[in-house]
Amino acid sequence: MSVQIIVDSASDLTKERADALNLDYMPLKTIFGETEYLDGVTISHKEFYEKLIECGTIPTTSQVSPHDFEAKFKEVKEAGDTAVVICLSSLLSGTYQSAHIALDGYEDCITLVDSLNVCLGEQILVLYAVKRDEGLSAKEIAEKLEEKKKDVCVLAVFDTLEYLKQGGRISKTAAWAGNILSIKPVIAIEKGEVAILGKARGSKNGNNILIQEVKNKNGIDFSMPYMLGYSGLDDSLLRKYIADSADLWTGQTKELPISTIGSTIGTHAGPGAICVSFFHNA
């Protein structure tokens, strides 16, 4: 009997990376017009941004269905295994609720964890689960995740307000004013929801807010997983942030892990967003 770890694609782990980590991968759907794609399976992160730019319209996303979860849970049970399921925040998507609906009849072998996070915050919690996997039962891994998820920090700067506007998250007037003034919204995930930390004029001021917010969180616990990421086809804004924030990393790490941001957040952030996720120091 083995312990499986099941993750959804909103963690921004690619299918290839999930396979390499021996994770079961549940893709959300990204829908352009009449065409549905399985995030990270039938459309890569790169292909998503190419299509986003080419189409000029905002796609929609759809949660993992109870049927898909039940099929996976059935596989686990028939193999005589157990599993931990790590989902994006229940306050941002119905995916966790889908898993909960599918749980009926599988409570003896499946344990659910609401990450109360998304994107790279969910990803580093998954990486922590992989790190803690050795010798622990599914329930023990889930208990560790419940204990540590409150220490996860996710901070991001969006390059444009246009996608938030088209997704109905802000008014057209606010988006117009923001774009004219080169306003960059700085966001965090707090208690499972998106929180606006501030609005910076220009990317440099946005980077400065990110740097200060990392310090406000008591810094990065470098003994735990951490991740930097960007949306779009170009990582130049992330490279600028890394240079601006060199004091955070110098002497702490030899290499910064970098992830691309997939369609779940990319649909609302658009290209040019940068993100940092970490477990804060006690």
Coordinates of C-alpha atoms in Angstrom, one line a residue:
M1 CA 0.0 0.0 0.0
S2 CA 1.3 3.4 -1.0
V3 CA 0.4 7.0 -0.2
Q4 CA -0.5 9.1 -3.2
I5 CA -0.6 12.9 -3.4
I6 CA -3.2 14.3 -5.7
V7 CA -2.9 18.0 -6.8
D8 CA -4.8 20.3 -9.1
S9 CA -3.3 22.4 -11.9
A10 CA -4.0 25.7 -10.1
S11 CA -0.8 24.9 -8.2
D12 CA 1.0 25.9 -11.5
L13 CA 3.0 22.7 -11.4
T14 CA 3.3 21.5 -15.0
K15 CA 2.2 18.0 -15.8
E16 CA 5.8 17.1 -16.5
R17 CA 6.9 18.4 -13.1
A18 CA 4.0 16.6 -11.4
D19 CA 5.0 13.3 -13.1
A20 CA 8.6 13.8 -12.0
L21 CA 7.5 14.2 -8.4
N22 CA 5.2 11.2 -8.7
L23 CA 2.1 13.3 -8.1
D24 CA -1.4 12.6 -9.5
Y25 CA -2.5 15.6 -11.6
M26 CA -6.1 16.9 -11.8
P27 CA -6.4 19.7 -14.5
L28 CA -8.8 22.5 -14.4
K29 CA -10.3 23.6 -17.7
T30 CA -9.5 26.7 -19.7
I31 CA -12.2 27.7 -22.2
F32 CA -11.5 29.9 -25.2
G33 CA -14.9 30.4 -26.9
E34 CA -16.3 27.0 -27.7
T35 CA -13.0 25.1 -27.1
E36 CA -12.0 23.6 -23.8
Y37 CA -8.5 22.8 -22.9
L38 CA -7.1 20.8 -19.9
D39 CA -4.8 23.1 -18.1
G40 CA -1.2 21.8 -18.3
V41 CA -2.3 18.7 -20.3
T42 CA -3.8 19.8 -23.7
I43 CA -2.5 23.4 -23.3
S44 CA 0.8 24.4 -21.9
H45 CA 1.5 27.6 -20.0
K46 CA 3.4 29.0 -23.0
E47 CA 0.5 28.0 -25.4
F48 CA -2.0 29.6 -23.1
Y49 CA -0.3 33.0 -23.2
E50 CA 0.2 32.7 -27.0
K51 CA -3.5 32.1 -27.4
L52 CA -4.4 34.8 -24.9
I53 CA -2.4 37.4 -26.8
E54 CA -3.5 36.2 -30.2
C55 CA -7.2 36.0 -29.4
G56 CA -7.5 39.3 -27.6
T57 CA -10.4 37.9 -25.5
I58 CA -10.5 36.7 -22.0
P59 CA -11.1 33.0 -21.6
T60 CA -12.9 31.4 -18.7
T61 CA -11.9 28.6 -16.3
S62 CA -13.8 25.7 -14.9
Q63 CA -13.2 23.6 -11.8
V64 CA -12.4 19.9 -11.6
S65 CA -15.6 18.0 -11.6
P66 CA -16.9 15.6 -8.9
H67 CA -16.9 12.9 -11.6
D68 CA -13.2 13.3 -12.4
F69 CA -12.3 13.2 -8.7
E70 CA -14.5 10.2 -8.1
A71 CA -12.8 8.3 -11.0
K72 CA -9.4 9.1 -9.4
F73 CA -10.6 8.1 -5.9
K74 CA -11.8 4.8 -7.3
E75 CA -8.4 4.1 -8.8
V76 CA -6.8 4.7 -5.4
K77 CA -9.2 2.5 -3.6
E78 CA -9.0 -0.4 -6.1
A79 CA -5.2 -0.3 -5.9
G80 CA -5.4 -0.6 -2.1
D81 CA -3.7 2.7 -1.6
T82 CA -4.5 5.9 0.3
A83 CA -4.2 9.5 -0.9
V84 CA -3.9 13.1 0.2
V85 CA -5.8 15.6 -2.1
I86 CA -4.4 19.2 -2.1
C87 CA -6.9 21.7 -3.6
L88 CA -6.8 25.4 -4.4
S89 CA -8.6 27.6 -1.9
S90 CA -12.3 26.7 -1.5
L91 CA -12.9 30.5 -1.4
L92 CA -11.6 31.0 -4.9
S93 CA -13.0 27.9 -6.7
G94 CA -15.5 25.1 -6.4
T95 CA -12.7 22.5 -6.9
Y96 CA -12.4 21.6 -3.2
Q97 CA -16.2 21.3 -3.1
S98 CA -16.1 18.9 -6.1
A99 CA -13.6 16.7 -4.2
H100 CA -15.7 16.8 -1.1
I101 CA -18.8 15.7 -3.1
A102 CA -16.7 12.8 -4.6
L103 CA -15.5 11.8 -1.2
D104 CA -18.6 9.9 -0.3
G105 CA -17.7 6.2 0.0
Y106 CA -14.0 6.9 0.0
E107 CA -13.4 8.4 3.4
D108 CA -11.4 5.4 4.5
C109 CA -8.7 6.0 1.9
I110 CA -8.9 9.7 0.8
T111 CA -8.0 12.8 2.9
L112 CA -8.8 16.3 1.6
V113 CA -6.8 19.4 2.3
D114 CA -8.1 22.9 1.5
S115 CA -4.8 24.7 0.8
L116 CA -6.5 28.1 1.3
N117 CA -4.2 29.1 -1.4
V118 CA -3.6 29.1 -5.2
C119 CA -0.8 29.5 -7.7
L120 CA 2.7 29.3 -6.2
G121 CA 1.3 29.3 -2.6
E122 CA -0.5 26.1 -3.3
Q123 CA 2.6 24.8 -5.1
I124 CA 5.0 25.2 -2.2
L125 CA 2.5 23.5 0.1
V126 CA 2.5 20.6 -2.4
L127 CA 6.3 20.6 -2.4
Y128 CA 6.3 20.5 1.4
A129 CA 3.9 17.5 1.3
V130 CA 6.4 15.7 -1.0
K131 CA 9.2 16.6 1.4
R132 CA 7.3 15.3 4.4
D133 CA 6.0 12.2 2.6
E134 CA 8.6 9.7 3.8
G135 CA 7.1 7.1 6.2
L136 CA 4.0 9.2 7.0
S137 CA 0.4 8.1 6.5
A138 CA -2.0 10.1 4.3
K139 CA -3.7 11.5 7.5
E140 CA -0.4 12.4 9.0
I141 CA 0.7 14.3 5.9
A142 CA -2.6 16.1 5.9
E143 CA -2.2 17.1 9.5
K144 CA 1.3 18.5 8.7
L145 CA -0.2 20.5 5.8
E146 CA -3.0 21.9 8.0
E147 CA -0.5 23.0 10.5
K148 CA 1.9 24.7 8.0
K149 CA -0.5 26.2 5.5
K150 CA -1.1 29.2 7.7
D151 CA 2.6 30.1 7.3
V152 CA 2.4 30.3 3.5
C153 CA 2.8 33.8 2.0
V154 CA 2.0 34.7 -1.6
L155 CA 2.8 38.2 -2.9
A156 CA 2.3 39.4 -6.5
V157 CA 2.4 42.5 -8.7
F158 CA 0.2 42.6 -11.8
D159 CA 1.5 44.5 -14.9
T160 CA -2.0 45.6 -16.1
L161 CA -5.5 46.0 -14.7
E162 CA -7.0 45.1 -18.1
Y163 CA -7.6 41.4 -17.4
L164 CA -9.1 42.1 -14.0
K165 CA -11.4 44.6 -15.7
Q166 CA -12.5 42.1 -18.4
G167 CA -13.0 39.4 -15.8
G168 CA -15.3 41.7 -13.9
R169 CA -13.0 42.1 -10.9
I170 CA -12.7 45.9 -11.2
S171 CA -14.6 48.7 -13.0
K172 CA -13.7 50.0 -16.5
T173 CA -13.1 53.4 -15.0
A174 CA -10.6 52.1 -12.5
A175 CA -8.8 50.0 -15.1
W176 CA -8.6 53.0 -17.5
A177 CA -7.2 55.3 -14.8
G178 CA -4.8 52.6 -13.6
N179 CA -3.4 52.0 -17.1
I180 CA -3.1 55.7 -17.8
L181 CA -1.2 56.2 -14.6
S182 CA 0.8 53.0 -14.9
I183 CA -0.7 51.7 -11.7
K184 CA 0.5 48.2 -10.7
P185 CA -1.8 46.4 -8.2
V186 CA 0.0 44.5 -5.5
I187 CA -1.9 41.6 -4.1
A188 CA -1.6 38.8 -1.6
I189 CA -3.6 35.7 -0.7
E190 CA -4.9 36.1 2.8
K191 CA -7.2 33.6 4.6
G192 CA -7.9 32.0 1.3
E193 CA -8.9 35.1 -0.6
V194 CA -7.3 37.8 -2.8
A195 CA -6.4 40.9 -0.9
I196 CA -5.1 44.2 -2.4
L197 CA -2.1 45.4 -0.5
G198 CA -1.5 48.5 -2.5
K199 CA -1.3 50.2 -5.9
A200 CA 2.2 51.1 -7.1
R201 CA 3.0 53.6 -9.8
G202 CA 5.4 51.7 -12.1
S203 CA 7.1 48.4 -11.7
K204 CA 10.0 49.6 -9.5
N205 CA 7.6 50.9 -6.9
G206 CA 5.7 47.6 -7.2
N207 CA 9.0 45.7 -6.5
N208 CA 9.7 47.9 -3.5
I209 CA 6.3 47.0 -2.0
L210 CA 7.0 43.3 -2.6
I211 CA 10.4 43.6 -0.9
Q212 CA 8.9 45.5 2.1
E213 CA 6.0 43.0 2.4
V214 CA 8.5 40.1 2.6
K215 CA 10.2 41.8 5.5
N216 CA 6.8 42.6 7.1
K217 CA 6.1 38.8 7.1
N218 CA 9.4 38.3 9.1
G219 CA 11.3 37.1 6.1
I220 CA 11.7 33.8 4.2
D221 CA 12.2 30.5 5.9
F222 CA 14.8 29.1 3.5
S223 CA 14.7 25.6 5.1
M224 CA 11.2 25.3 3.5
P225 CA 10.1 25.3 -0.1
Y226 CA 9.8 28.7 -1.8
M227 CA 9.2 29.8 -5.4
L228 CA 9.3 32.8 -7.7
G229 CA 7.1 33.0 -10.8
Y230 CA 5.9 35.1 -13.7
S231 CA 3.0 35.1 -16.2
G232 CA 3.4 35.6 -19.9
L233 CA 6.1 34.7 -22.4
D234 CA 8.8 37.0 -21.0
D235 CA 10.5 36.8 -17.6
S236 CA 12.2 40.2 -17.8
L237 CA 10.0 41.8 -15.1
L238 CA 10.8 38.9 -12.8
R239 CA 14.5 39.3 -13.5
K240 CA 14.3 43.0 -12.6
Y241 CA 12.5 42.1 -9.3
I242 CA 15.3 39.6 -8.5
A243 CA 17.9 42.2 -9.1
D244 CA 16.0 44.8 -7.1
S245 CA 15.5 42.4 -4.2
A246 CA 19.0 40.9 -4.2
D247 CA 19.4 41.6 -0.4
L248 CA 16.6 39.0 0.2
W249 CA 18.5 36.2 -1.5
T250 CA 22.2 36.9 -1.3
G251 CA 23.9 34.5 1.0
Q252 CA 20.7 32.5 1.5
T253 CA 20.5 30.4 -1.6
K254 CA 22.6 29.5 -4.6
E255 CA 19.7 29.2 -7.0
L256 CA 16.2 30.7 -7.1
P257 CA 13.5 28.2 -8.2
I258 CA 11.3 29.8 -10.9
S259 CA 7.9 28.7 -12.1
T260 CA 5.6 29.9 -14.9
I261 CA 2.1 30.9 -13.9
G262 CA -0.6 28.9 -15.6
S263 CA -4.1 29.7 -16.9
T264 CA -6.1 29.7 -13.6
I265 CA -4.4 32.9 -12.3
G266 CA -3.1 34.0 -15.8
T267 CA -6.7 34.4 -16.9
H268 CA -7.2 37.2 -14.3
A269 CA -3.6 38.5 -14.1
G270 CA -2.7 38.6 -17.8
P271 CA 0.9 38.6 -18.9
G272 CA 3.6 40.5 -17.0
A273 CA 2.7 39.5 -13.4
I274 CA 5.4 38.5 -11.0
C275 CA 4.9 36.4 -7.8
V276 CA 6.9 35.2 -4.8
S277 CA 5.7 32.5 -2.4
F278 CA 7.4 31.3 0.8
F279 CA 6.9 30.1 4.3
H280 CA 7.5 33.0 6.6
N281 CA 9.9 32.8 9.6
A282 CA 8.4 32.1 13.0

